[in-house]
mmCIF file of N, CA and C in Angstrom:
data_model
loop_
_atom_site.group_PDB
_atom_site.id
_atom_site.type_symbol
_atom_site.label_atom_id
_atom_site.label_comp_id
_atom_site.label_asym_id
_atom_site.label_seq_id
_atom_site.Cartn_x
_atom_site.Cartn_y
_atom_site.Cartn_z
ATOM 1 N N MET M 1 25.969 4.848 132.000
ATOM 2 C CA MET M 1 25.850 6.268 131.000
ATOM 3 C C MET M 1 26.943 6.012 130.136
ATOM 4 N N TYR M 2 26.483 6.437 129.141
ATOM 5 C CA TYR M 2 26.947 6.615 127.733
ATOM 6 C C TYR M 2 26.979 8.472 127.752
ATOM 7 N N PHE M 3 27.972 8.412 126.331
ATOM 8 C CA PHE M 3 28.510 9.507 125.861
ATOM 9 C C PHE M 3 27.176 9.550 124.216
ATOM 10 N N ASN M 4 26.679 10.491 124.400
ATOM 11 C CA ASN M 4 25.773 10.557 123.417
ATOM 12 C C ASN M 4 25.841 12.179 122.517
ATOM 13 N N PHE M 5 26.757 12.173 121.483
ATOM 14 C CA PHE M 5 26.582 13.787 120.686
ATOM 15 C C PHE M 5 25.919 13.760 119.417
ATOM 16 N N LYS M 6 25.031 14.456 119.283
ATOM 17 C CA LYS M 6 24.400 15.056 118.143
ATOM 18 C C LYS M 6 24.366 16.587 118.118
ATOM 19 N N ILE M 7 24.554 16.727 116.801
ATOM 20 C CA ILE M 7 24.393 18.265 116.649
ATOM 21 C C ILE M 7 23.332 18.149 115.057
ATOM 22 N N TRP M 8 22.354 18.991 115.541
ATOM 23 C CA TRP M 8 21.924 19.745 114.007
ATOM 24 C C TRP M 8 22.023 20.463 113.462
ATOM 25 N N LEU M 9 22.281 19.985 111.762
ATOM 26 C CA LEU M 9 22.867 21.421 110.813
ATOM 27 C C LEU M 9 21.815 21.902 109.874
ATOM 28 N N LYS M 10 22.007 22.884 109.640
ATOM 29 C CA LYS M 10 20.615 23.714 108.958
ATOM 30 C C LYS M 10 21.036 24.869 107.643
ATOM 31 N N CYS M 11 21.025 24.744 106.937
ATOM 32 C CA CYS M 11 21.620 25.595 105.941
ATOM 33 C C CYS M 11 21.288 26.292 104.937
ATOM 34 N N ASN M 12 20.556 27.488 104.891
ATOM 35 C CA ASN M 12 19.644 28.290 103.922
ATOM 36 C C ASN M 12 20.812 29.002 103.083
ATOM 37 N N ILE M 13 20.566 27.875 101.775
ATOM 38 C CA ILE M 13 21.434 29.013 100.202
ATOM 39 C C ILE M 13 20.708 29.735 99.612
ATOM 40 N N SER M 14 20.962 31.242 99.275
ATOM 41 C CA SER M 14 20.465 32.260 98.890
ATOM 42 C C SER M 14 21.456 32.693 97.870
ATOM 43 N N ILE M 15 20.959 33.503 96.929
ATOM 44 C CA ILE M 15 22.219 34.156 95.577
ATOM 45 C C ILE M 15 22.820 34.742 96.333
ATOM 46 N N SER M 16 22.537 36.036 97.583
ATOM 47 C CA SER M 16 23.192 36.444 98.041
ATOM 48 C C SER M 16 24.107 35.961 99.636
ATOM 49 N N PHE M 17 23.505 35.056 100.566
ATOM 50 C CA PHE M 17 23.423 35.083 101.239
ATOM 51 C C PHE M 17 23.547 33.288 101.987
ATOM 52 N N ILE M 18 24.194 33.140 102.747
ATOM 53 C CA ILE M 18 23.825 31.744 103.800
ATOM 54 C C ILE M 18 23.963 31.659 104.963
ATOM 55 N N LYS M 19 22.615 31.325 105.734
ATOM 56 C CA LYS M 19 22.264 31.332 106.351
ATOM 57 C C LYS M 19 22.356 29.727 107.375
ATOM 58 N N ILE M 20 23.310 29.996 108.447
ATOM 59 C CA ILE M 20 23.733 28.374 109.050
ATOM 60 C C ILE M 20 22.825 28.363 110.333
ATOM 61 N N LYS M 21 22.031 27.417 110.699
ATOM 62 C CA LYS M 21 21.551 27.204 112.268
ATOM 63 C C LYS M 21 22.378 25.844 112.804
ATOM 64 N N ILE M 22 23.016 25.940 113.326
ATOM 65 C CA ILE M 22 23.502 25.179 114.676
ATOM 66 C C ILE M 22 22.772 24.800 116.024
ATOM 67 N N SER M 23 22.146 23.675 116.009
ATOM 68 C CA SER M 23 21.578 23.170 117.047
ATOM 69 C C SER M 23 22.978 22.111 118.404
ATOM 70 N N TYR M 24 22.625 21.981 119.108
ATOM 71 C CA TYR M 24 23.273 20.921 119.884
ATOM 72 C C TYR M 24 23.144 20.781 121.203
ATOM 73 N N ARG M 25 23.281 19.910 121.689
ATOM 74 C CA ARG M 25 23.055 19.312 122.953
ATOM 75 C C ARG M 25 23.629 19.022 123.704
ATOM 76 N N ILE M 26 24.271 19.732 125.390
ATOM 77 C CA ILE M 26 25.291 19.114 126.131
ATOM 78 C C ILE M 26 24.941 18.915 127.639
ATOM 79 N N LEU M 27 24.757 17.360 128.187
ATOM 80 C CA LEU M 27 24.326 17.586 129.134
ATOM 81 C C LEU M 27 22.868 18.438 129.628
ATOM 82 N N LYS M 28 22.163 18.014 129.084
ATOM 83 C CA LYS M 28 20.156 18.292 129.296
ATOM 84 C C LYS M 28 20.230 19.798 128.587
ATOM 85 N N LYS M 29 20.943 20.372 128.080
ATOM 86 C CA LYS M 29 20.563 22.171 128.181
ATOM 87 C C LYS M 29 21.220 22.112 126.439
ATOM 88 N N GLU M 30 20.276 22.341 125.634
ATOM 89 C CA GLU M 30 20.305 22.557 124.082
ATOM 90 C C GLU M 30 20.732 24.263 124.001
ATOM 91 N N TYR M 31 21.893 24.353 122.829
ATOM 92 C CA TYR M 31 22.153 25.583 122.282
ATOM 93 C C TYR M 31 21.795 25.371 120.920
ATOM 94 N N VAL M 32 21.753 26.218 120.821
ATOM 95 C CA VAL M 32 21.352 27.296 119.414
ATOM 96 C C VAL M 32 22.558 28.566 119.047
ATOM 97 N N GLN M 33 22.646 28.373 117.836
ATOM 98 C CA GLN M 33 23.916 29.150 117.096
ATOM 99 C C GLN M 33 23.027 29.351 115.757
ATOM 100 N N ASN M 34 23.001 30.961 115.639
ATOM 101 C CA ASN M 34 22.419 31.400 113.859
ATOM 102 C C ASN M 34 23.550 32.181 113.513
ATOM 103 N N LYS M 35 23.457 32.257 112.678
ATOM 104 C CA LYS M 35 24.872 33.239 111.387
ATOM 105 C C LYS M 35 24.227 33.201 110.513
ATOM 106 N N LYS M 36 24.404 33.952 110.103
ATOM 107 C CA LYS M 36 23.774 34.841 108.761
ATOM 108 C C LYS M 36 25.183 35.795 107.924
ATOM 109 N N ILE M 37 26.192 34.886 107.247
ATOM 110 C CA ILE M 37 26.932 35.395 106.062
ATOM 111 C C ILE M 37 26.499 35.688 104.820
ATOM 112 N N TYR M 38 26.921 36.794 104.583
ATOM 113 C CA TYR M 38 27.146 37.201 102.993
ATOM 114 C C TYR M 38 28.185 37.199 102.321
ATOM 115 N N TYR M 39 28.254 36.652 101.447
ATOM 116 C CA TYR M 39 29.277 35.996 100.556
ATOM 117 C C TYR M 39 30.698 36.780 100.511
ATOM 118 N N VAL M 40 30.034 37.977 100.011
ATOM 119 C CA VAL M 40 30.873 39.446 99.387
ATOM 120 C C VAL M 40 32.244 39.913 100.873
ATOM 121 N N ASP M 41 31.136 39.676 101.915
ATOM 122 C CA ASP M 41 32.102 39.843 103.207
ATOM 123 C C ASP M 41 33.144 38.594 103.584
ATOM 124 N N PHE M 42 32.798 37.260 103.234
ATOM 125 C CA PHE M 42 32.855 36.297 103.252
ATOM 126 C C PHE M 42 34.818 35.967 102.328
ATOM 127 N N PHE M 43 34.364 36.543 101.466
ATOM 128 C CA PHE M 43 35.333 36.516 100.510
ATOM 129 C C PHE M 43 36.345 37.603 101.251
ATOM 130 N N ARG M 44 36.113 38.688 101.780
ATOM 131 C CA ARG M 44 36.833 39.993 101.625
ATOM 132 C C ARG M 44 37.757 39.335 103.056
ATOM 133 N N LYS M 45 37.179 39.027 104.236
ATOM 134 C CA LYS M 45 37.651 38.642 105.213
ATOM 135 C C LYS M 45 38.844 37.165 104.948
ATOM 136 N N THR M 46 38.402 36.636 104.131
ATOM 137 C CA THR M 46 39.181 35.186 104.116
ATOM 138 C C THR M 46 40.681 35.888 102.909
ATOM 139 N N ALA M 47 40.104 36.356 102.219
ATOM 140 C CA ALA M 47 41.496 36.777 101.200
ATOM 141 C C ALA M 47 42.033 37.469 102.266
ATOM 142 N N LYS M 48 42.349 37.953 102.913
ATOM 143 C CA LYS M 48 43.175 38.705 103.874
ATOM 144 C C LYS M 48 44.217 38.150 105.024
ATOM 145 N N ARG M 49 42.498 36.904 105.551
ATOM 146 C CA ARG M 49 43.071 36.217 106.853
ATOM 147 C C ARG M 49 44.128 35.524 106.631
ATOM 148 N N TYR M 50 43.496 34.676 105.033
ATOM 149 C CA TYR M 50 44.658 33.328 105.188
ATOM 150 C C TYR M 50 45.534 33.649 103.400
ATOM 151 N N SER M 51 46.184 34.713 103.385
ATOM 152 C CA SER M 51 46.850 35.286 102.146
ATOM 153 C C SER M 51 48.248 34.794 102.708
ATOM 154 N N SER M 52 48.648 34.282 103.705
ATOM 155 C CA SER M 52 50.094 34.470 104.179
ATOM 156 C C SER M 52 50.645 32.765 104.885
ATOM 157 N N ILE M 53 49.598 32.701 104.747
ATOM 158 C CA ILE M 53 49.512 30.508 105.126
ATOM 159 C C ILE M 53 49.532 29.606 104.529
ATOM 160 N N LYS M 54 50.400 29.171 104.195
ATOM 161 C CA LYS M 54 50.904 27.735 103.460
ATOM 162 C C LYS M 54 50.598 26.334 103.718
ATOM 163 N N SER M 55 50.018 26.079 102.433
ATOM 164 C CA SER M 55 49.194 24.768 102.978
ATOM 165 C C SER M 55 49.513 23.533 103.370
ATOM 166 N N LYS M 56 51.368 23.537 103.313
ATOM 167 C CA LYS M 56 52.355 23.096 104.178
ATOM 168 C C LYS M 56 52.225 23.064 105.965
ATOM 169 N N LYS M 57 51.757 23.977 106.394
ATOM 170 C CA LYS M 57 52.142 24.150 107.587
ATOM 171 C C LYS M 57 50.339 23.662 107.723
ATOM 172 N N ILE M 58 49.277 23.429 107.305
ATOM 173 C CA ILE M 58 48.217 22.987 108.237
ATOM 174 C C ILE M 58 48.231 21.520 107.922
ATOM 175 N N TYR M 59 48.818 20.808 106.954
ATOM 176 C CA TYR M 59 48.788 19.511 105.955
ATOM 177 C C TYR M 59 48.925 18.360 107.065
ATOM 178 N N PRO M 60 49.427 18.386 107.998
ATOM 179 C CA PRO M 60 50.401 17.705 109.156
ATOM 180 C C PRO M 60 49.156 17.215 110.253
ATOM 181 N N TYR M 61 48.283 18.670 110.301
ATOM 182 C CA TYR M 61 47.177 18.394 111.331
ATOM 183 C C TYR M 61 45.931 17.789 110.582
ATOM 184 N N LEU M 62 46.022 17.405 109.046
ATOM 185 C CA LEU M 62 44.810 16.152 108.111
ATOM 186 C C LEU M 62 44.807 15.031 108.986
ATOM 187 N N LYS M 63 46.009 14.215 108.949
ATOM 188 C CA LYS M 63 45.790 13.203 109.627
ATOM 189 C C LYS M 63 44.810 12.942 111.284
ATOM 190 N N HIS M 64 45.090 14.135 112.050
ATOM 191 C CA HIS M 64 44.656 13.819 113.267
ATOM 192 C C HIS M 64 42.662 14.153 113.000
ATOM 193 N N LEU M 65 42.342 14.797 112.060
ATOM 194 C CA LEU M 65 41.053 14.662 111.460
ATOM 195 C C LEU M 65 40.427 13.972 111.385
ATOM 196 N N LYS M 66 40.940 13.248 110.535
ATOM 197 C CA LYS M 66 40.822 11.792 109.956
ATOM 198 C C LYS M 66 40.209 10.407 111.011
ATOM 199 N N LYS M 67 41.027 10.766 112.030
ATOM 200 C CA LYS M 67 41.330 10.169 112.544
ATOM 201 C C LYS M 67 39.662 9.911 113.784
ATOM 202 N N ALA M 68 39.895 11.416 114.108
ATOM 203 C CA ALA M 68 38.582 11.792 114.392
ATOM 204 C C ALA M 68 36.866 11.668 113.828
ATOM 205 N N ALA M 69 36.625 12.039 112.482
ATOM 206 C CA ALA M 69 36.261 11.794 111.527
ATOM 207 C C ALA M 69 35.306 10.787 111.600
ATOM 208 N N ARG M 70 36.137 9.461 112.067
ATOM 209 C CA ARG M 70 35.698 7.789 112.020
ATOM 210 C C ARG M 70 34.422 7.655 113.391
ATOM 211 N N LEU M 71 35.017 8.618 114.477
ATOM 212 C CA LEU M 71 34.021 8.440 115.778
ATOM 213 C C LEU M 71 32.261 8.654 115.218
ATOM 214 N N PHE M 72 31.956 9.957 114.320
ATOM 215 C CA PHE M 72 31.025 10.356 113.739
ATOM 216 C C PHE M 72 30.197 10.040 112.578
ATOM 217 N N ILE M 73 29.300 10.409 112.222
ATOM 218 C CA ILE M 73 28.115 9.641 111.101
ATOM 219 C C ILE M 73 27.475 11.135 110.944
ATOM 220 N N VAL M 74 26.690 11.225 109.359
ATOM 221 C CA VAL M 74 26.108 12.120 109.477
ATOM 222 C C VAL M 74 24.679 11.335 108.851
ATOM 223 N N LYS M 75 23.633 11.791 109.553
ATOM 224 C CA LYS M 75 22.507 10.780 109.060
ATOM 225 C C LYS M 75 21.067 12.434 109.186
ATOM 226 N N ASN M 76 20.106 11.624 108.543
ATOM 227 C CA ASN M 76 19.233 12.371 107.810
ATOM 228 C C ASN M 76 19.422 13.650 107.059
ATOM 229 N N ILE M 77 20.238 13.616 105.903
ATOM 230 C CA ILE M 77 20.128 14.705 104.880
ATOM 231 C C ILE M 77 18.664 14.621 104.444
ATOM 232 N N TYR M 78 18.332 16.116 104.438
ATOM 233 C CA TYR M 78 17.414 16.654 103.647
ATOM 234 C C TYR M 78 17.918 17.482 103.088
ATOM 235 N N PHE M 79 17.140 17.736 102.028
ATOM 236 C CA PHE M 79 17.534 19.191 100.680
ATOM 237 C C PHE M 79 16.242 19.780 100.432
ATOM 238 N N TYR M 80 15.687 21.068 100.436
ATOM 239 C CA TYR M 80 13.815 21.466 99.843
ATOM 240 C C TYR M 80 14.102 22.827 99.526
ATOM 241 N N PRO M 81 13.363 22.906 99.021
ATOM 242 C CA PRO M 81 13.912 24.914 98.459
ATOM 243 C C PRO M 81 12.571 25.318 99.793
ATOM 244 N N GLU M 82 12.832 26.291 100.279
ATOM 245 C CA GLU M 82 12.507 27.492 101.527
ATOM 246 C C GLU M 82 12.624 28.870 100.843
ATOM 247 N N CYS M 83 11.855 28.820 101.733
ATOM 248 C CA CYS M 83 11.819 31.151 101.622
ATOM 249 C C CYS M 83 11.979 31.167 103.305
ATOM 250 N N ILE M 84 12.994 31.946 103.241
ATOM 251 C CA ILE M 84 13.692 32.518 104.461
ATOM 252 C C ILE M 84 14.119 34.535 104.305
ATOM 253 N N ASP M 85 13.508 34.924 105.164
ATOM 254 C CA ASP M 85 13.799 36.414 104.666
ATOM 255 C C ASP M 85 12.640 36.998 103.777
ATOM 256 N N ASP M 86 12.162 36.633 103.463
ATOM 257 C CA ASP M 86 11.547 36.738 102.118
ATOM 258 C C ASP M 86 12.273 36.225 101.104
ATOM 259 N N VAL M 87 13.312 36.002 101.010
ATOM 260 C CA VAL M 87 14.030 35.173 99.712
ATOM 261 C C VAL M 87 14.245 33.831 99.606
ATOM 262 N N SER M 88 14.075 33.680 98.509
ATOM 263 C CA SER M 88 13.995 32.056 98.364
ATOM 264 C C SER M 88 14.920 31.453 98.380
ATOM 265 N N SER M 89 15.333 30.421 98.491
ATOM 266 C CA SER M 89 16.572 29.671 99.351
ATOM 267 C C SER M 89 16.013 28.102 99.193
ATOM 268 N N PHE M 90 17.579 27.157 98.851
ATOM 269 C CA PHE M 90 17.405 26.226 99.013
ATOM 270 C C PHE M 90 17.796 25.537 101.139
ATOM 271 N N ALA M 91 17.109 24.839 101.226
ATOM 272 C CA ALA M 91 17.733 24.092 102.465
ATOM 273 C C ALA M 91 18.257 22.972 102.766
ATOM 274 N N PHE M 92 19.403 22.790 103.203
ATOM 275 C CA PHE M 92 20.229 21.852 103.262
ATOM 276 C C PHE M 92 20.319 21.623 104.792
ATOM 277 N N GLU M 93 19.616 20.688 105.514
ATOM 278 C CA GLU M 93 19.536 20.030 107.174
ATOM 279 C C GLU M 93 20.717 18.676 106.436
ATOM 280 N N PHE M 94 21.361 18.480 108.007
ATOM 281 C CA PHE M 94 21.175 17.255 108.409
ATOM 282 C C PHE M 94 22.196 17.251 110.007
ATOM 283 N N MET M 95 22.216 15.727 109.993
ATOM 284 C CA MET M 95 22.423 15.759 111.585
ATOM 285 C C MET M 95 24.168 14.680 111.558
ATOM 286 N N ILE M 96 24.604 15.564 113.074
ATOM 287 C CA ILE M 96 26.472 14.360 112.898
ATOM 288 C C ILE M 96 25.740 13.979 113.979
ATOM 289 N N VAL M 97 26.518 12.952 114.726
ATOM 290 C CA VAL M 97 26.267 11.834 115.195
ATOM 291 C C VAL M 97 26.969 11.090 115.231
ATOM 292 N N ASN M 98 27.434 10.315 117.069
ATOM 293 C CA ASN M 98 28.693 9.726 117.159
ATOM 294 C C ASN M 98 28.330 8.328 117.038
ATOM 295 N N ASN M 99 29.237 7.614 116.188
ATOM 296 C CA ASN M 99 29.108 6.455 115.921
ATOM 297 C C ASN M 99 30.168 5.204 116.523
ATOM 298 N N VAL M 100 29.864 6.110 117.548
ATOM 299 C CA VAL M 100 30.509 5.126 119.242
ATOM 300 C C VAL M 100 29.973 3.477 119.370
ATOM 301 N N ILE M 101 30.280 2.223 119.761
ATOM 302 C CA ILE M 101 29.475 1.690 120.338
ATOM 303 C C ILE M 101 29.525 1.652 121.370
ATOM 304 N N LYS M 102 27.511 1.645 121.817
ATOM 305 C CA LYS M 102 27.574 2.007 122.990
ATOM 306 C C LYS M 102 27.756 0.955 124.348
ATOM 307 N N ARG M 103 28.892 1.595 125.342
ATOM 308 C CA ARG M 103 29.164 0.941 126.198
ATOM 309 C C ARG M 103 29.109 1.568 127.849
ATOM 310 N N PRO M 104 28.855 0.760 127.896
ATOM 311 C CA PRO M 104 29.125 1.869 130.161
ATOM 312 C C PRO M 104 30.494 2.154 130.367
ATOM 313 N N ILE M 105 30.186 3.161 130.659
ATOM 314 C CA ILE M 105 31.948 3.730 130.795
ATOM 315 C C ILE M 105 32.710 3.759 132.092
ATOM 316 N N LEU M 106 30.562 3.750 133.071
ATOM 317 C CA LEU M 106 30.756 3.273 134.829
ATOM 318 C C LEU M 106 30.343 1.452 134.857
ATOM 319 N N ARG M 107 31.950 1.095 134.520
ATOM 320 C CA ARG M 107 31.452 -0.756 134.876
ATOM 321 C C ARG M 107 31.452 -1.274 136.598
ATOM 322 N N LYS M 108 30.529 -2.339 136.921
ATOM 323 C CA LYS M 108 30.255 -2.680 138.202
ATOM 324 C C LYS M 108 31.522 -3.330 138.504
#
């Protein structure tokens, strides 16, 4: 029994919006999430939400993020033009997979 982790991420970048599609699999069941973000709405929400947060509060947690990032690698990076919702855009897609040595979890 091995732990396998794979996320497929695709971003369509156009002039007015970005569309993000995330596909991941957990225990033989595949999940797909689509999100369309308009730049104007994104900047309005983030300005209100993060105006009171100081960077010194977030900085101690970055060292834990670096440790977790060593367990994963980015593979199969593609960048190509595409038409989505009748708007020309650029698609950027890649996969995040685990970088753990394949050892059995259960031993005899």
